[in-house]
mmCIF file of C-alpha atoms and ligand atoms in Angstrom:
data_model
loop_
_atom_site.group_PDB
_atom_site.id
_atom_site.type_symbol
_atom_site.label_atom_id
_atom_site.label_comp_id
_atom_site.label_asym_id
_atom_site.label_seq_id
_atom_site.Cartn_x
_atom_site.Cartn_y
_atom_site.Cartn_z
ATOM 1 C CA MET A 1 106.893 107.768 91.208
ATOM 2 C CA LYS A 2 105.770 110.873 93.221
ATOM 3 C CA VAL A 3 107.731 113.911 93.187
ATOM 4 C CA SER A 4 107.186 116.195 96.362
ATOM 5 C CA LEU A 5 107.674 119.820 97.159
ATOM 6 C CA SER A 6 107.650 121.275 100.652
ATOM 7 C CA PHE A 7 105.769 124.261 101.437
ATOM 8 C CA ASN A 8 107.718 127.396 101.763
ATOM 9 C CA ASP A 9 107.360 129.590 104.789
ATOM 10 C CA ALA A 10 105.274 132.242 103.105
ATOM 11 C CA ILE A 11 102.465 129.865 102.357
ATOM 12 C CA SER A 12 102.595 128.177 105.750
ATOM 13 C CA LEU A 13 102.312 131.677 107.241
ATOM 14 C CA ILE A 14 99.253 132.701 105.238
ATOM 15 C CA TYR A 15 97.538 129.404 105.769
ATOM 16 C CA ALA A 16 98.268 128.280 109.151
ATOM 17 C CA PRO A 17 96.612 124.763 108.887
ATOM 18 C CA PRO A 18 93.763 124.081 111.396
ATOM 19 C CA SER A 19 95.145 121.769 114.121
ATOM 20 C CA SER A 20 92.230 119.238 113.431
ATOM 21 C CA TYR A 21 93.774 118.717 109.999
ATOM 22 C CA LEU A 22 97.280 118.085 111.445
ATOM 23 C CA ILE A 23 95.922 115.543 114.017
ATOM 24 C CA TRP A 24 93.978 113.817 111.205
ATOM 25 C CA CYS A 25 97.091 113.447 109.086
ATOM 26 C CA LEU A 26 99.355 112.509 111.967
ATOM 27 C CA MET A 27 97.065 109.827 113.155
ATOM 28 C CA ALA A 28 97.180 108.229 109.667
ATOM 29 C CA ILE A 29 100.830 108.360 109.545
ATOM 30 C CA PHE A 30 101.189 107.196 113.260
ATOM 31 C CA LEU A 31 99.243 104.003 112.373
ATOM 32 C CA PHE A 32 101.011 103.601 108.922
ATOM 33 C CA LYS A 33 104.409 103.516 110.683
ATOM 34 C CA ARG A 34 103.447 100.111 112.321
ATOM 35 C CA ILE A 35 104.543 98.669 108.942
ATOM 36 C CA TYR A 36 108.253 99.009 109.859
ATOM 37 C CA ARG A 37 107.654 97.097 113.198
ATOM 38 C CA TYR A 38 105.931 94.252 111.368
ATOM 39 C CA GLN A 39 108.461 94.082 108.799
ATOM 40 C CA SER A 40 111.456 94.079 111.208
ATOM 41 C CA HIS A 41 109.786 91.005 112.717
ATOM 42 C CA ASP A 42 109.745 89.448 109.106
ATOM 43 C CA TYR A 43 105.820 89.424 108.842
ATOM 44 C CA ALA A 44 104.504 89.473 105.242
ATOM 45 C CA PHE A 45 101.093 90.178 103.652
ATOM 46 C CA SER A 46 99.832 88.462 100.462
ATOM 47 C CA THR A 47 97.566 91.484 99.450
ATOM 48 C CA VAL A 48 97.671 95.195 99.549
ATOM 49 C CA GLU A 49 94.228 95.176 101.382
ATOM 50 C CA ASN A 50 95.659 92.756 104.160
ATOM 51 C CA LEU A 51 98.605 94.943 104.454
ATOM 52 C CA LEU A 52 96.567 98.190 105.084
ATOM 53 C CA HIS A 53 94.037 96.409 107.239
ATOM 54 C CA SER A 54 96.795 95.139 109.646
ATOM 55 C CA LEU A 55 97.806 98.844 110.037
ATOM 56 C CA GLY A 56 94.611 100.826 110.248
ATOM 57 C CA GLY A 57 91.704 98.165 110.161
ATOM 58 C CA ASP A 58 88.570 98.870 108.260
ATOM 59 C CA ASP A 59 89.168 102.637 108.490
ATOM 60 C CA PHE A 60 92.261 102.424 106.160
ATOM 61 C CA LEU A 61 90.223 100.182 103.662
ATOM 62 C CA ARG A 62 87.349 102.602 103.797
ATOM 63 C CA MET A 63 89.881 105.430 102.839
ATOM 64 C CA LEU A 64 90.604 103.467 99.555
ATOM 65 C CA ASN A 65 86.972 103.252 98.813
ATOM 66 C CA ARG A 66 86.127 106.914 99.198
ATOM 67 C CA THR A 67 87.532 110.113 97.515
ATOM 68 C CA LEU A 68 89.743 112.340 99.700
ATOM 69 C CA LEU A 69 86.941 114.995 99.303
ATOM 70 C CA GLU A 70 84.306 112.752 100.812
ATOM 71 C CA THR A 71 86.659 111.565 103.645
ATOM 72 C CA LEU A 72 87.550 115.155 104.676
ATOM 73 C CA GLN A 73 83.950 116.354 104.302
ATOM 74 C CA LYS A 74 82.867 113.579 106.555
ATOM 75 C CA ALA A 75 85.453 114.766 109.077
ATOM 76 C CA GLY A 76 84.029 118.219 108.998
ATOM 77 C CA PHE A 77 86.615 120.319 106.970
ATOM 78 C CA SER A 78 85.373 123.442 105.455
ATOM 79 C CA GLU A 79 84.887 123.838 101.644
ATOM 80 C CA LYS A 80 87.371 126.862 101.649
ATOM 81 C CA PHE A 81 90.088 124.679 103.331
ATOM 82 C CA LEU A 82 89.460 121.860 100.786
ATOM 83 C CA ASP A 83 89.439 124.096 97.759
ATOM 84 C CA GLU A 84 92.242 126.345 98.802
ATOM 85 C CA ILE A 85 94.670 124.019 100.570
ATOM 86 C CA VAL A 86 94.017 120.400 100.137
ATOM 87 C CA ALA A 87 93.260 120.624 96.202
ATOM 88 C CA PRO A 88 96.440 122.563 95.371
ATOM 89 C CA VAL A 89 98.530 119.940 97.363
ATOM 90 C CA MET A 90 97.075 117.178 95.488
ATOM 91 C CA ARG A 91 97.692 118.964 92.172
ATOM 92 C CA VAL A 92 101.401 119.517 92.965
ATOM 93 C CA ASN A 93 101.959 115.867 94.408
ATOM 94 C CA TYR A 94 99.698 113.736 92.273
ATOM 95 C CA GLY A 95 98.581 116.084 89.407
ATOM 96 C CA GLN A 96 95.042 115.185 90.290
ATOM 97 C CA SER A 97 91.929 116.565 92.167
ATOM 98 C CA THR A 98 90.599 115.848 95.479
ATOM 99 C CA ASN A 99 88.708 112.949 93.761
ATOM 100 C CA ILE A 100 91.883 110.657 94.409
ATOM 101 C CA ASN A 101 91.386 108.124 97.267
ATOM 102 C CA GLY A 102 91.403 109.138 100.940
ATOM 103 C CA PHE A 103 94.572 107.082 101.626
ATOM 104 C CA VAL A 104 96.909 108.561 99.049
ATOM 105 C CA GLY A 105 95.385 111.950 100.123
ATOM 106 C CA ALA A 106 96.514 111.411 103.564
ATOM 107 C CA VAL A 107 100.002 110.430 102.447
ATOM 108 C CA SER A 108 100.204 113.498 100.181
ATOM 109 C CA LEU A 109 99.013 115.904 103.013
ATOM 110 C CA ALA A 110 101.528 114.497 105.456
ATOM 111 C CA CYS A 111 104.357 115.155 102.996
ATOM 112 C CA ALA A 112 103.165 118.899 102.675
ATOM 113 C CA ASP A 113 104.022 119.488 106.294
ATOM 114 C CA SER A 114 107.192 117.558 107.197
ATOM 115 C CA GLY A 115 110.793 117.972 106.120
ATOM 116 C CA LEU A 116 111.512 115.806 103.146
ATOM 117 C CA TRP A 117 114.861 114.280 102.526
ATOM 118 C CA ALA A 118 116.750 114.360 99.211
ATOM 119 C CA VAL A 119 119.935 112.800 98.115
ATOM 120 C CA LYS A 120 122.884 114.768 96.912
ATOM 121 C CA GLY A 121 123.435 113.789 93.292
ATOM 122 C CA GLY A 122 119.792 112.699 92.765
ATOM 123 C CA ASN A 123 117.472 110.194 94.237
ATOM 124 C CA LYS A 124 118.328 107.833 91.499
ATOM 125 C CA LEU A 125 121.353 107.148 93.551
ATOM 126 C CA ILE A 126 119.161 105.202 95.924
ATOM 127 C CA CYS A 127 118.628 102.484 93.145
ATOM 128 C CA SER A 128 122.197 102.139 92.196
ATOM 129 C CA GLY A 129 123.270 102.154 95.842
ATOM 130 C CA LEU A 130 120.804 99.355 96.726
ATOM 131 C CA LEU A 131 121.865 97.398 93.824
ATOM 132 C CA GLN A 132 125.499 97.677 94.745
ATOM 133 C CA ALA A 133 124.885 96.796 98.436
ATOM 134 C CA SER A 134 122.726 93.797 97.459
ATOM 135 C CA LYS A 135 125.690 92.464 95.326
ATOM 136 C CA SER A 136 123.034 91.401 92.724
ATOM 137 C CA ASN A 137 123.866 90.487 89.057
ATOM 138 C CA LEU A 138 122.122 93.115 86.949
ATOM 139 C CA ILE A 139 121.291 92.182 83.422
ATOM 140 C CA SER A 140 120.055 95.169 81.221
ATOM 141 C CA GLY A 141 117.195 94.427 78.885
ATOM 142 C CA SER A 142 113.451 94.730 78.227
ATOM 143 C CA VAL A 143 111.432 91.713 79.466
ATOM 144 C CA MET A 144 109.206 90.472 76.685
ATOM 145 C CA TYR A 145 107.498 87.541 78.071
ATOM 146 C CA ILE A 146 107.478 85.255 81.061
ATOM 147 C CA GLU A 147 106.432 81.504 80.576
ATOM 148 C CA GLU A 148 106.243 78.636 83.205
ATOM 149 C CA LYS A 149 108.122 75.626 81.919
ATOM 150 C CA THR A 150 109.211 72.301 83.478
ATOM 151 C CA ARG A 151 112.807 71.834 83.725
ATOM 152 C CA THR A 152 114.903 68.854 84.694
ATOM 153 C CA LYS A 153 117.496 69.871 87.233
ATOM 154 C CA GLN A 154 120.883 67.952 87.678
ATOM 155 C CA THR A 155 119.336 65.766 90.393
ATOM 156 C CA GLY A 156 116.906 64.368 87.695
ATOM 157 C CA THR A 157 113.671 65.753 89.192
ATOM 158 C CA PRO A 158 111.451 67.764 86.984
ATOM 159 C CA THR A 159 110.895 71.229 88.454
ATOM 160 C CA LYS A 160 108.595 74.086 87.330
ATOM 161 C CA MET A 161 110.515 77.243 86.534
ATOM 162 C CA TYR A 162 109.924 80.582 84.881
ATOM 163 C CA GLU A 163 111.615 81.460 81.630
ATOM 164 C CA VAL A 164 112.011 85.094 81.324
ATOM 165 C CA ALA A 165 112.688 86.380 77.738
ATOM 166 C CA TYR A 166 114.211 89.770 77.289
ATOM 167 C CA GLN A 167 115.619 92.033 74.557
ATOM 168 C CA THR A 168 119.042 93.720 74.738
ATOM 169 C CA GLY A 169 119.544 95.867 71.734
ATOM 170 C CA SER A 170 118.398 93.784 68.762
ATOM 171 C CA GLU A 171 119.227 90.390 70.523
ATOM 172 C CA THR A 172 116.777 88.223 72.340
ATOM 173 C CA HIS A 173 117.958 86.164 75.387
ATOM 174 C CA SER A 174 116.290 84.022 77.903
ATOM 175 C CA ASP A 175 117.007 82.628 81.457
ATOM 176 C CA PHE A 176 115.069 80.241 83.894
ATOM 177 C CA TYR A 177 114.297 81.419 87.425
ATOM 178 C CA ASP A 178 112.600 79.675 90.469
ATOM 179 C CA ILE A 179 110.970 82.954 91.718
ATOM 180 C CA VAL A 180 110.196 86.155 89.722
ATOM 181 C CA LEU A 181 109.310 89.496 91.186
ATOM 182 C CA VAL A 182 107.799 92.067 88.791
ATOM 183 C CA ALA A 183 108.706 95.724 89.945
ATOM 184 C CA THR A 184 107.454 97.788 87.143
ATOM 185 C CA PRO A 185 103.786 98.919 86.487
ATOM 186 C CA LEU A 186 101.983 96.177 84.380
ATOM 187 C CA ASN A 187 100.599 98.646 81.816
ATOM 188 C CA ARG A 188 101.071 97.958 78.118
ATOM 189 C CA LYS A 189 102.320 101.449 77.669
ATOM 190 C CA MET A 190 104.980 101.236 80.443
ATOM 191 C CA SER A 191 106.272 97.689 80.449
ATOM 192 C CA ASN A 192 104.786 95.566 77.871
ATOM 193 C CA ILE A 193 105.215 92.001 79.483
ATOM 194 C CA THR A 194 103.273 89.046 78.060
ATOM 195 C CA PHE A 195 102.482 86.099 80.447
ATOM 196 C CA LEU A 196 102.596 83.185 78.058
ATOM 197 C CA ASN A 197 100.567 80.045 78.458
ATOM 198 C CA PHE A 198 99.511 80.441 82.052
ATOM 199 C CA ASP A 199 96.375 78.522 82.995
ATOM 200 C CA PRO A 200 94.395 80.124 84.329
ATOM 201 C CA PRO A 201 95.750 83.153 82.600
ATOM 202 C CA ILE A 202 97.598 86.019 84.716
ATOM 203 C CA GLU A 203 95.070 88.710 85.612
ATOM 204 C CA GLU A 204 95.288 91.667 83.263
ATOM 205 C CA PHE A 205 95.527 94.955 84.847
ATOM 206 C CA HIS A 206 94.136 98.116 83.466
ATOM 207 C CA GLN A 207 95.780 100.497 85.906
ATOM 208 C CA TYR A 208 95.796 103.898 84.290
ATOM 209 C CA TYR A 209 98.732 105.987 85.043
ATOM 210 C CA GLN A 210 98.601 109.927 85.023
ATOM 211 C CA TYR A 211 100.422 111.747 82.510
ATOM 212 C CA ILE A 212 102.504 114.716 83.756
ATOM 213 C CA VAL A 213 105.066 117.115 82.479
ATOM 214 C CA THR A 214 107.834 118.533 84.489
ATOM 215 C CA THR A 215 109.652 121.562 83.168
ATOM 216 C CA LEU A 216 112.804 123.103 84.641
ATOM 217 C CA ILE A 217 113.403 126.751 83.831
ATOM 218 C CA LYS A 218 116.170 129.118 84.851
ATOM 219 C CA GLY A 219 114.784 132.637 84.560
ATOM 220 C CA ASN A 220 113.186 135.716 85.775
ATOM 221 C CA LEU A 221 109.585 135.117 86.810
ATOM 222 C CA ASN A 222 107.044 137.616 85.955
ATOM 223 C CA SER A 223 105.218 137.564 89.341
ATOM 224 C CA THR A 224 102.695 139.976 88.256
ATOM 225 C CA ILE A 225 100.612 137.408 86.490
ATOM 226 C CA PHE A 226 99.974 135.606 89.815
ATOM 227 C CA ASN A 227 98.540 138.690 91.383
ATOM 228 C CA SER A 228 96.970 141.846 89.945
ATOM 229 C CA ARG A 229 98.018 143.802 93.169
ATOM 230 C CA ALA A 230 101.649 144.820 93.723
ATOM 231 C CA LEU A 231 103.475 142.194 95.664
ATOM 232 C CA GLY A 232 106.037 144.712 96.915
ATOM 233 C CA LYS A 233 109.000 142.965 98.528
ATOM 234 C CA PHE A 234 107.149 139.780 99.047
ATOM 235 C CA ASP A 235 109.002 137.282 96.764
ATOM 236 C CA LEU A 236 107.301 134.169 95.585
ATOM 237 C CA SER A 237 109.002 130.840 95.859
ATOM 238 C CA THR A 238 106.082 128.290 95.411
ATOM 239 C CA ILE A 239 102.909 128.812 93.661
ATOM 240 C CA LEU A 240 100.248 126.267 93.924
ATOM 241 C CA THR A 241 96.900 126.473 91.956
ATOM 242 C CA THR A 242 93.274 125.452 92.678
ATOM 243 C CA ASP A 243 91.224 123.042 90.625
ATOM 244 C CA ASN A 244 89.309 125.856 88.889
ATOM 245 C CA SER A 245 92.292 127.933 88.081
ATOM 246 C CA ASP A 246 92.473 129.159 84.476
ATOM 247 C CA LEU A 247 96.331 128.819 84.610
ATOM 248 C CA PHE A 248 97.975 126.222 82.366
ATOM 249 C CA ILE A 249 100.139 124.919 85.282
ATOM 250 C CA ASN A 250 99.658 122.711 88.328
ATOM 251 C CA SER A 251 102.285 124.420 90.259
ATOM 252 C CA ILE A 252 105.674 126.218 90.079
ATOM 253 C CA GLY A 253 108.318 126.442 92.641
ATOM 254 C CA ILE A 254 111.963 127.319 93.163
ATOM 255 C CA VAL A 255 114.297 124.183 93.121
ATOM 256 C CA SER A 256 116.717 124.444 96.059
ATOM 257 C CA SER A 257 120.030 122.703 96.475
ATOM 258 C CA VAL A 258 120.101 119.645 98.687
ATOM 259 C CA ARG A 259 122.501 121.457 101.118
ATOM 260 C CA GLU A 260 120.519 124.685 101.643
ATOM 261 C CA ASN A 261 117.267 125.298 103.481
ATOM 262 C CA ASN A 262 116.707 128.559 101.620
ATOM 263 C CA PRO A 263 117.138 128.569 97.767
ATOM 264 C CA GLN A 264 120.020 130.530 96.668
ATOM 265 C CA PRO A 265 119.999 132.347 93.334
ATOM 266 C CA SER A 266 122.660 131.977 90.672
ATOM 267 C CA GLU A 267 125.166 134.738 90.168
ATOM 268 C CA ASP A 268 122.821 136.600 87.660
ATOM 269 C CA GLY A 269 120.099 136.611 90.453
ATOM 270 C CA THR A 270 117.817 134.107 88.873
ATOM 271 C CA TYR A 271 116.629 130.972 90.193
ATOM 272 C CA VAL A 272 115.778 127.571 88.695
ATOM 273 C CA TRP A 273 111.972 126.890 88.636
ATOM 274 C CA LYS A 274 110.245 123.533 88.451
ATOM 275 C CA ILE A 275 106.850 123.536 86.912
ATOM 276 C CA PHE A 276 104.322 120.725 86.797
ATOM 277 C CA SER A 277 101.558 120.807 84.018
ATOM 278 C CA GLN A 278 99.224 118.472 82.276
ATOM 279 C CA GLU A 279 100.479 119.354 78.876
ATOM 280 C CA THR A 280 103.845 120.400 77.338
ATOM 281 C CA LEU A 281 104.275 124.058 77.709
ATOM 282 C CA THR A 282 104.479 126.126 74.511
ATOM 283 C CA LYS A 283 107.103 128.857 74.134
ATOM 284 C CA LYS A 284 104.332 131.420 74.353
ATOM 285 C CA GLN A 285 103.304 130.023 77.785
ATOM 286 C CA ILE A 286 106.833 130.061 79.045
ATOM 287 C CA LEU A 287 107.167 133.671 77.983
ATOM 288 C CA LYS A 288 103.942 134.440 79.812
ATOM 289 C CA LEU A 289 105.532 133.237 83.041
ATOM 290 C CA PHE A 290 108.924 134.524 82.647
ATOM 291 C CA LEU A 291 110.377 138.020 81.879
ATOM 292 C CA SER A 292 113.381 136.252 80.462
ATOM 293 C CA TYR A 293 114.781 132.876 80.675
ATOM 294 C CA ASP A 294 118.051 130.880 79.811
ATOM 295 C CA TYR A 295 117.173 127.458 79.398
ATOM 296 C CA ALA A 296 114.233 124.905 79.731
ATOM 297 C CA VAL A 297 114.319 121.183 80.059
ATOM 298 C CA LYS A 298 111.446 119.015 80.189
ATOM 299 C CA GLN A 299 110.290 115.505 80.982
ATOM 300 C CA GLN A 300 106.970 114.031 80.520
ATOM 301 C CA TRP A 301 105.974 110.624 81.974
ATOM 302 C CA LEU A 302 103.310 108.439 83.407
ATOM 303 C CA ALA A 303 104.151 109.372 86.885
ATOM 304 C CA TYR A 304 101.562 107.715 89.160
ATOM 305 C CA PRO A 305 98.247 105.913 88.965
ATOM 306 C CA HIS A 306 95.322 107.833 87.982
ATOM 307 C CA TYR A 307 93.167 107.390 91.149
ATOM 308 C CA LYS A 308 89.614 106.451 90.869
ATOM 309 C CA PRO A 309 88.053 105.128 94.093
ATOM 310 C CA PRO A 310 86.795 102.665 94.952
ATOM 311 C CA GLU A 311 90.196 101.170 94.438
ATOM 312 C CA LYS A 312 90.641 97.500 93.736
ATOM 313 C CA CYS A 313 94.341 96.732 94.171
ATOM 314 C CA PRO A 314 96.112 94.401 91.917
ATOM 315 C CA SER A 315 97.341 91.068 93.343
ATOM 316 C CA ILE A 316 100.762 90.789 94.907
ATOM 317 C CA ILE A 317 100.783 87.029 94.164
ATOM 318 C CA LEU A 318 100.188 86.659 90.299
ATOM 319 C CA HIS A 319 101.150 82.972 90.175
ATOM 320 C CA ASP A 320 102.773 80.474 92.574
ATOM 321 C CA ARG A 321 106.201 81.907 92.613
ATOM 322 C CA LEU A 322 105.482 85.074 90.559
ATOM 323 C CA TYR A 323 105.134 88.380 92.457
ATOM 324 C CA TYR A 324 104.038 91.873 91.551
ATOM 325 C CA LEU A 325 105.319 94.979 93.607
ATOM 326 C CA ASN A 326 103.598 98.034 91.932
ATOM 327 C CA GLY A 327 100.141 96.971 93.024
ATOM 328 C CA ILE A 328 100.807 98.963 96.142
ATOM 329 C CA GLU A 329 100.703 102.276 94.149
ATOM 330 C CA CYS A 330 96.938 101.886 93.907
ATOM 331 C CA ALA A 331 96.836 102.734 97.737
ATOM 332 C CA ALA A 332 99.483 105.411 97.362
ATOM 333 C CA SER A 333 102.372 106.036 94.961
ATOM 334 C CA ALA A 334 105.672 107.064 96.632
ATOM 335 C CA MET A 335 109.325 105.922 96.985
ATOM 336 C CA GLU A 336 108.707 104.864 100.450
ATOM 337 C CA MET A 337 105.633 102.817 99.369
ATOM 338 C CA SER A 338 107.792 101.091 96.847
ATOM 339 C CA ALA A 339 110.412 100.292 99.352
ATOM 340 C CA ILE A 340 107.767 98.798 101.646
ATOM 341 C CA ALA A 341 106.287 96.810 98.793
ATOM 342 C CA ALA A 342 109.745 95.265 97.960
ATOM 343 C CA HIS A 343 110.415 94.359 101.434
ATOM 344 C CA ASN A 344 107.087 92.592 101.803
ATOM 345 C CA ALA A 345 107.399 90.767 98.450
ATOM 346 C CA ALA A 346 110.927 89.542 99.494
ATOM 347 C CA LEU A 347 109.537 88.318 102.879
ATOM 348 C CA LEU A 348 106.411 86.830 101.237
ATOM 349 C CA ALA A 349 108.447 85.016 98.670
ATOM 350 C CA TYR A 350 110.784 83.652 101.264
ATOM 351 C CA HIS A 351 108.073 82.500 103.642
ATOM 352 C CA ARG A 352 105.853 80.877 100.811
ATOM 353 C CA TRP A 353 109.167 78.929 99.593
ATOM 354 C CA ASN A 354 109.760 77.683 103.014
ATOM 355 C CA GLY A 355 106.211 77.011 104.007
ATOM 356 C CA HIS A 356 106.220 79.575 106.952
ATOM 357 C CA THR A 357 102.412 80.170 106.772
ATOM 358 C CA ASP A 358 102.468 81.581 110.376
ATOM 359 C CA MET A 359 104.398 84.622 109.014
ATOM 360 C CA ILE A 360 101.876 85.588 106.455
ATOM 361 C CA ASP A 361 98.617 87.530 106.803
ATOM 362 C CA GLN A 362 98.528 87.366 110.559
ATOM 363 C CA GLU A 363 95.604 89.185 112.358
ATOM 364 C CA ASP A 364 96.102 91.384 115.395
ATOM 365 C CA LEU A 365 99.819 91.776 114.699
ATOM 366 C CA TYR A 366 99.984 94.924 116.710
ATOM 367 C CA GLU A 367 98.753 93.195 119.880
ATOM 368 C CA LYS A 368 100.805 90.032 119.283
ATOM 369 C CA LEU A 369 104.075 92.015 118.988
ATOM 370 C CA LYS A 370 103.229 94.041 122.088
ATOM 371 C CA THR A 371 103.075 90.935 124.198
ATOM 372 C CA GLU A 372 105.983 89.388 122.654
ATOM 373 C CA LEU A 373 108.175 92.137 124.040
HETATM 374 C C1 NAG B 1 85.203 98.696 99.356
HETATM 375 O O1 NAG B 1 84.531 98.532 98.276
HETATM 376 C C2 NAG B 1 84.482 97.288 97.799
HETATM 377 C C3 NAG B 1 83.789 97.252 96.426
HETATM 378 O O2 NAG B 1 84.418 98.174 95.544
HETATM 379 C C4 NAG B 1 83.874 96.269 98.703
HETATM 380 O O3 NAG B 1 83.882 95.114 98.181
HETATM 381 C C5 NAG B 1 84.420 96.418 100.082
HETATM 382 O O4 NAG B 1 83.775 95.752 101.087
HETATM 383 C C6 NAG B 1 84.576 97.902 100.464
HETATM 384 N N1 NAG B 1 85.426 97.929 101.798
HETATM 385 C C7 NAG B 1 84.990 98.728 102.827
HETATM 386 C C8 NAG B 1 85.869 98.525 104.024
HETATM 387 O O5 NAG B 1 83.995 99.433 102.849
HETATM 388 C C1 NAG B 2 103.228 94.757 73.278
HETATM 389 O O1 NAG B 2 103.843 93.542 72.819
HETATM 390 C C2 NAG B 2 103.073 92.814 71.948
HETATM 391 C C3 NAG B 2 103.781 91.569 71.590
HETATM 392 O O2 NAG B 2 104.931 91.352 72.159
HETATM 393 C C4 NAG B 2 102.834 93.618 70.726
HETATM 394 O O3 NAG B 2 101.880 92.919 69.743
HETATM 395 C C5 NAG B 2 102.059 95.022 71.168
HETATM 396 O O4 NAG B 2 101.844 95.866 70.007
HETATM 397 C C6 NAG B 2 102.883 95.699 72.306
HETATM 398 N N1 NAG B 2 102.094 96.880 72.721
HETATM 399 C C7 NAG B 2 102.627 98.072 72.822
HETATM 400 C C8 NAG B 2 101.754 99.080 73.460
HETATM 401 O O5 NAG B 2 103.796 98.223 72.792
HETATM 402 C C1 NAG B 3 103.987 140.571 83.254
HETATM 403 O O1 NAG B 3 102.772 140.060 83.238
HETATM 404 C C2 NAG B 3 101.694 141.050 83.283
HETATM 405 C C3 NAG B 3 100.395 140.217 83.405
HETATM 406 O O2 NAG B 3 100.268 139.264 82.483
HETATM 407 C C4 NAG B 3 101.798 141.770 81.947
HETATM 408 O O3 NAG B 3 100.810 142.789 82.022
HETATM 409 C C5 NAG B 3 103.243 142.388 81.858
HETATM 410 O O4 NAG B 3 103.375 143.128 80.658
HETATM 411 C C6 NAG B 3 104.188 141.344 82.152
HETATM 412 N N1 NAG B 3 105.490 142.162 82.251
HETATM 413 C C7 NAG B 3 106.460 142.110 81.366
HETATM 414 C C8 NAG B 3 107.635 142.953 81.535
HETATM 415 O O5 NAG B 3 106.340 141.438 80.273
#
């Protein structure tokens, strides 16, 4: 899942983005927002490519095939702008260079400019809140394998169902389901699910995820290391880095409270800083960044796909009634994308179960919905 950071005023002031760049991003976002209209009319898509095509046509699919660098170079942006604005934004948002695909690049650039929302208490509350609202029955455990089996229902008719085997503590359990949705990256390191005895076998994905380390530090930054000249009263709140920087971090920025627009220091005058880096920071490195610090907490994880266009997105339909949500991350990884993928999978499963083929993969939906109103 992507973690975003908004630009601070100082950076926006120094680098007022050229208006052509804003128009380029706004156009992509404008087209992308069509998905909410389609989903509010219950339309579903059976592949990530079909979904993107319905929003932005071949242009969107071409964005998946090209690097962001190629896409923006073709659109006439200067090398300086690409190196000093676009590359640092990709490093903070996706821990990668401008060699990521053009689509995820557009999503990432759009985030850099608009006000982002945060949830008081942590974004994780979205998950527990949704779970509660849906009145679902949550069973905690790690899924080990999924196997299709024929079961005889009470009516006496044999029916194909999926057996899901999972581990809770040291115990193994299993249950039968009509429809299964997999909402975790299918990657042996992250969720080691085996698909047993499927014929033909379920497609194996080798989606590589990007390793990233987040370190939160409360302390006094030594701003001299970022600029040999005296900064005077010009305080730093966000520092992004370019691809060829010799620094050991991708970015560092002050963490602000959900309630305040401007971050407030704690009583001792220090701030909490969030650092993204490719490797775990050593104590020596932390002492290079900070004059003094109180505490540091770190979290390393496989945060988002490692992008390598041309992207071939994993299937949404893995088997008759077995669906996969995280394939959408190959286009762009963000909470909003996960929500769209989940809504799409729910609609797709429902329409396929009920034989509503006219609600799936419809061409020219935009025109169709325009005349319907
Ligand atoms: C994208 O590349 C794939 C091959 O990787 C190709 O099959 C597809 O036609 C390309 N799509 C576009 C819109 O260029
Ligand atoms: C995944 O699970 C299989 C069997 O369930 C096991 O043999 C394998 O070592 C596991 N792989 C990882 C990376 O945990
Ligand atoms: C701050 O960093 C600069 C540049 O690395 C270094 O010369 C200076 O000694 C540091 N200041 C302190 C007080 O450690």
